[in-house]
PDB file of C-alpha atoms in Angstrom:
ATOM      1  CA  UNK A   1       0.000   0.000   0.000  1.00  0.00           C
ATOM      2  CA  UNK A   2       1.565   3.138  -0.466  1.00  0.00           C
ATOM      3  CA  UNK A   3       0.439   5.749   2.045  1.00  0.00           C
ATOM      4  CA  UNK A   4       1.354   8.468   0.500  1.00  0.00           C
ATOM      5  CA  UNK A   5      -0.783   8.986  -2.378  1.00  0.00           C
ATOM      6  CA  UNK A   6      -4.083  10.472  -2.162  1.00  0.00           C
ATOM      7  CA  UNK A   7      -5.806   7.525  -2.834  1.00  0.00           C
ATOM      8  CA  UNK A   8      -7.930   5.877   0.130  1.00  0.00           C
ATOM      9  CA  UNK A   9      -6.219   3.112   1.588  1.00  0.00           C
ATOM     10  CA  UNK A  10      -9.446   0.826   1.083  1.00  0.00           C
ATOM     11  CA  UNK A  11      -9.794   1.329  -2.180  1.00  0.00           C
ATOM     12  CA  UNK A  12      -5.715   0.478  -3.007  1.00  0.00           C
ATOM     13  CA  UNK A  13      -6.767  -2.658  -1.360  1.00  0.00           C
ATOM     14  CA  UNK A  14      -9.681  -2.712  -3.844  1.00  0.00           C
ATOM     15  CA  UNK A  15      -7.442  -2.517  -6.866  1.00  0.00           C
ATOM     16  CA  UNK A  16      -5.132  -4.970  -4.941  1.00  0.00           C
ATOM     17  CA  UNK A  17      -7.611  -7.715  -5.120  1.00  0.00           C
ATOM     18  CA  UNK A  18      -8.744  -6.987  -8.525  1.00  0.00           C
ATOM     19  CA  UNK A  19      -5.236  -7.533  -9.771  1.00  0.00           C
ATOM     20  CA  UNK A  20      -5.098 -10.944  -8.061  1.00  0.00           C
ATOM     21  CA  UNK A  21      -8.694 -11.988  -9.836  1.00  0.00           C
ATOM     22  CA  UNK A  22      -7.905 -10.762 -12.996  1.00  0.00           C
ATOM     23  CA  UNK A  23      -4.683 -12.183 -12.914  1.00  0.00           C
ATOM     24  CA  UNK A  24      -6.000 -15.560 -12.057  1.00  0.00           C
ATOM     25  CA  UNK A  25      -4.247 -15.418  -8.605  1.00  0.00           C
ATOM     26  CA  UNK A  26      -7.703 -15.702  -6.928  1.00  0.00           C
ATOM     27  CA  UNK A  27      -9.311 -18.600  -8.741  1.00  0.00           C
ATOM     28  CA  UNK A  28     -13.317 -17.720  -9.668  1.00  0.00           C
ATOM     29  CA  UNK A  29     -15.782 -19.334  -7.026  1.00  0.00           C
ATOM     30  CA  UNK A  30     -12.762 -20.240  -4.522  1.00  0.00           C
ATOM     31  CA  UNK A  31     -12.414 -18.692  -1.079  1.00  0.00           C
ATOM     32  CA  UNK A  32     -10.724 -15.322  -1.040  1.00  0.00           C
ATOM     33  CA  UNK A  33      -8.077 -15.068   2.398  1.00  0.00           C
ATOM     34  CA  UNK A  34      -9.865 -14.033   5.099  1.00  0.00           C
ATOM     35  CA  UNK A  35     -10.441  -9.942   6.255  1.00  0.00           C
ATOM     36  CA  UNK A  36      -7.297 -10.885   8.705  1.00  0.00           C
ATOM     37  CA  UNK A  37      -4.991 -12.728   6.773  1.00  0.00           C
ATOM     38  CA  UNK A  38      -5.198  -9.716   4.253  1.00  0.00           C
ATOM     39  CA  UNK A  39      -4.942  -7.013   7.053  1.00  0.00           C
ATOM     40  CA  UNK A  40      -1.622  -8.859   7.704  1.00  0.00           C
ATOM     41  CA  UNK A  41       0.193  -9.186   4.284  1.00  0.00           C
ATOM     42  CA  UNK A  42      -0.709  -5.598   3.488  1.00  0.00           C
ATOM     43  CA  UNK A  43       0.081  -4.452   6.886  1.00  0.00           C
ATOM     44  CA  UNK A  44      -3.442  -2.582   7.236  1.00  0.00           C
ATOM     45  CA  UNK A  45      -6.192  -1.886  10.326  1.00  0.00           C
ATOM     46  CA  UNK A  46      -8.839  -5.318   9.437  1.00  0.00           C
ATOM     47  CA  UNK A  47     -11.523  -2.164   9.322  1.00  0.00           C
ATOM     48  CA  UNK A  48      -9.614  -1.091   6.217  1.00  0.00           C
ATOM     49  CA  UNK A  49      -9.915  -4.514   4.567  1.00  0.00           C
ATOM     50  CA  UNK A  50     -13.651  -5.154   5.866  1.00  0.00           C
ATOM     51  CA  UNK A  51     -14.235  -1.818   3.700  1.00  0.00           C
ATOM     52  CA  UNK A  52     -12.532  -3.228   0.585  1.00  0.00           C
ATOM     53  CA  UNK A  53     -14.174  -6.513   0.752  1.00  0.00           C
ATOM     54  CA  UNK A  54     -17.956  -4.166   1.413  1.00  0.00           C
ATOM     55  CA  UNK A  55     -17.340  -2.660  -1.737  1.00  0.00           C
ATOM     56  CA  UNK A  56     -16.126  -5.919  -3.476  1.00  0.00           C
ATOM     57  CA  UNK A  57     -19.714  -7.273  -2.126  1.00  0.00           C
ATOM     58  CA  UNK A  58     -21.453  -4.724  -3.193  1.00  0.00           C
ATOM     59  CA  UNK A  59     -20.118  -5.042  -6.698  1.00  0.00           C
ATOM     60  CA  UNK A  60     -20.904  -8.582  -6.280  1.00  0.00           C
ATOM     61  CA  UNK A  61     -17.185  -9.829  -6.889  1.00  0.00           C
ATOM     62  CA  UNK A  62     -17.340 -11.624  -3.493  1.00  0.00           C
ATOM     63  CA  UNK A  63     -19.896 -12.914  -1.375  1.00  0.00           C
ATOM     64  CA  UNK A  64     -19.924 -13.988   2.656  1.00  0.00           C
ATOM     65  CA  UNK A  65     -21.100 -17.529   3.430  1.00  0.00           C
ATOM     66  CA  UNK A  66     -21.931 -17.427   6.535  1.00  0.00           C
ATOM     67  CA  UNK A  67     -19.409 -19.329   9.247  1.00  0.00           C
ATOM     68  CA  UNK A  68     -16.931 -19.630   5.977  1.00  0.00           C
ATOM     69  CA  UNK A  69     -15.545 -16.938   4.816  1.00  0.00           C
ATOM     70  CA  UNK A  70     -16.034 -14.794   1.396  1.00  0.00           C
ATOM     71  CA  UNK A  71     -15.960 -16.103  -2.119  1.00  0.00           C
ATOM     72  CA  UNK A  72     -15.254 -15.368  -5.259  1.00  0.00           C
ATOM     73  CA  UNK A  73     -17.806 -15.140  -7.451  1.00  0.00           C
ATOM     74  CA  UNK A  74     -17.836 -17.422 -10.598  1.00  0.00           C
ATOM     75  CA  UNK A  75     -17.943 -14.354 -12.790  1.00  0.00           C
ATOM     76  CA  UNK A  76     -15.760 -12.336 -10.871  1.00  0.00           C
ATOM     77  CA  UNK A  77     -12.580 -11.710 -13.026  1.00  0.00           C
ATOM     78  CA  UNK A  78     -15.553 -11.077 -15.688  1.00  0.00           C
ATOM     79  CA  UNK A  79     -16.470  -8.259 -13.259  1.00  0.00           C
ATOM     80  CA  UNK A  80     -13.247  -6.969 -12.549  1.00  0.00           C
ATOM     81  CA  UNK A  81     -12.625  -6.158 -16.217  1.00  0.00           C
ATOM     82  CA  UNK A  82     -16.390  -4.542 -16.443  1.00  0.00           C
ATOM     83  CA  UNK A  83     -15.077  -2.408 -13.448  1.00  0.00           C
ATOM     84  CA  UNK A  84     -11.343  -1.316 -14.540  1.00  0.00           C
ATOM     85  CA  UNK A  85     -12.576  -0.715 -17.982  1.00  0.00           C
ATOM     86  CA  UNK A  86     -15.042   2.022 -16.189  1.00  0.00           C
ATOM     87  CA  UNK A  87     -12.118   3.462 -14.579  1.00  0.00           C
ATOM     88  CA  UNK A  88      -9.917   3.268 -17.565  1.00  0.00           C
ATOM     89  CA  UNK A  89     -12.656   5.272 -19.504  1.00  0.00           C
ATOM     90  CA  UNK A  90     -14.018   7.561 -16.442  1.00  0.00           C
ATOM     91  CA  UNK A  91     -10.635   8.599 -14.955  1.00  0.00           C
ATOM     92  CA  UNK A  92      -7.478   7.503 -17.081  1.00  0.00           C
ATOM     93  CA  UNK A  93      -8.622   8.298 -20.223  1.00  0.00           C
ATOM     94  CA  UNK A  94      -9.595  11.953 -19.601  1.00  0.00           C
ATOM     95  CA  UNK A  95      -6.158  12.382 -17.462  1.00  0.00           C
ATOM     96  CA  UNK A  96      -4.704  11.193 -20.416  1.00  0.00           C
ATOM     97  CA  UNK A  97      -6.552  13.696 -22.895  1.00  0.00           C
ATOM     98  CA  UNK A  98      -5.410  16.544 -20.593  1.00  0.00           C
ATOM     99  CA  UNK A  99      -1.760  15.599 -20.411  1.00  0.00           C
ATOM    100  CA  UNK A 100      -1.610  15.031 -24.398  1.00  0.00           C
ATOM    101  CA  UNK A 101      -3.581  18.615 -25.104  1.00  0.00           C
ATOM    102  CA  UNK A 102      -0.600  20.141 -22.878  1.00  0.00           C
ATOM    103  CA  UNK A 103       2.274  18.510 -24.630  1.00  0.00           C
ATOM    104  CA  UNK A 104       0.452  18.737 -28.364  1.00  0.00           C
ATOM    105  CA  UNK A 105      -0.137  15.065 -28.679  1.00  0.00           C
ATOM    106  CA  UNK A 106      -2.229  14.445 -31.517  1.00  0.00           C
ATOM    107  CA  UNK A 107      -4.261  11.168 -31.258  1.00  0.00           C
ATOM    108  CA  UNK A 108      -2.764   9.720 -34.365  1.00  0.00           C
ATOM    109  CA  UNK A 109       0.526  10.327 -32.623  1.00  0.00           C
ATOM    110  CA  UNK A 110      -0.472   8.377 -29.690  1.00  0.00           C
ATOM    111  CA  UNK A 111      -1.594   5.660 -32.206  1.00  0.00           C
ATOM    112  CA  UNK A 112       1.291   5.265 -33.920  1.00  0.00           C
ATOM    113  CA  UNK A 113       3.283   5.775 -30.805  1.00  0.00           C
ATOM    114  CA  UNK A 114       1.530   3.006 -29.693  1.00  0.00           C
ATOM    115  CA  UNK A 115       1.189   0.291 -32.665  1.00  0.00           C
ATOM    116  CA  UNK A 116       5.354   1.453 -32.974  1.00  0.00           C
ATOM    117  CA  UNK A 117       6.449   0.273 -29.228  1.00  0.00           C
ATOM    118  CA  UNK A 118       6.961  -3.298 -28.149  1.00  0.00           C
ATOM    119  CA  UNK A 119       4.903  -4.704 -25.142  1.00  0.00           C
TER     120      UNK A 119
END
């Protein structure tokens, strides 16, 4: 986590656990680690977690079974994409148009820039 940035802490640990789904780290349907054992490895407060996993409910990526635990849901990298696509068009993209208006990039510049440079 870095505690610097501006960023809420819960919601790093948001994008934290959609980078383990979508990477397949986090298996679809499988039981995510628990609100403590991810308080732990990120070295955060388990009320900081419990509000990451809230918002990972409520955007039905994970669900509580009651005695057990979350899980995934079967769909959930699925999800995950739906949701960083929504960023990547509601925040990066338009930081993205303002930083190429100041340095006169061009969108065909970007494109070729882009179809040009290895991965």
């Amino acid at each position: 986590m870095d505690f610097a940035t501006d960023k809420p802490i819960y919601r790093q640990i948001v994008d934290y656990c959609y980078t383990r789904v979508i990477s397949g780290a986090w298996k679809p349907s499988e039981k995510a680690p628990s609100v403590r054992e991810l308080a732990v490895e990120l070295s955060v407060n388990t009320h900081t977690v419990l509000k990451a996993y809230e918002t990972l409910q409520d955007e039905l990526i994970i669900a509580p079974r009651r005695g057990m635990g979350y899980y995934l849901a079967a769909d959930a990298a699925e999800k995950v994409s739906q949701a960083r696509r929504r960023d990547f068009y509601q925040a990066t993209l338009p930081a993205l148009r303002r930083e190429m208006d100041l340095l006169g990039i061009t969108p065909d510049e970007l494109l070729a820039h882009l179809t040009s440079t290895p991965q």
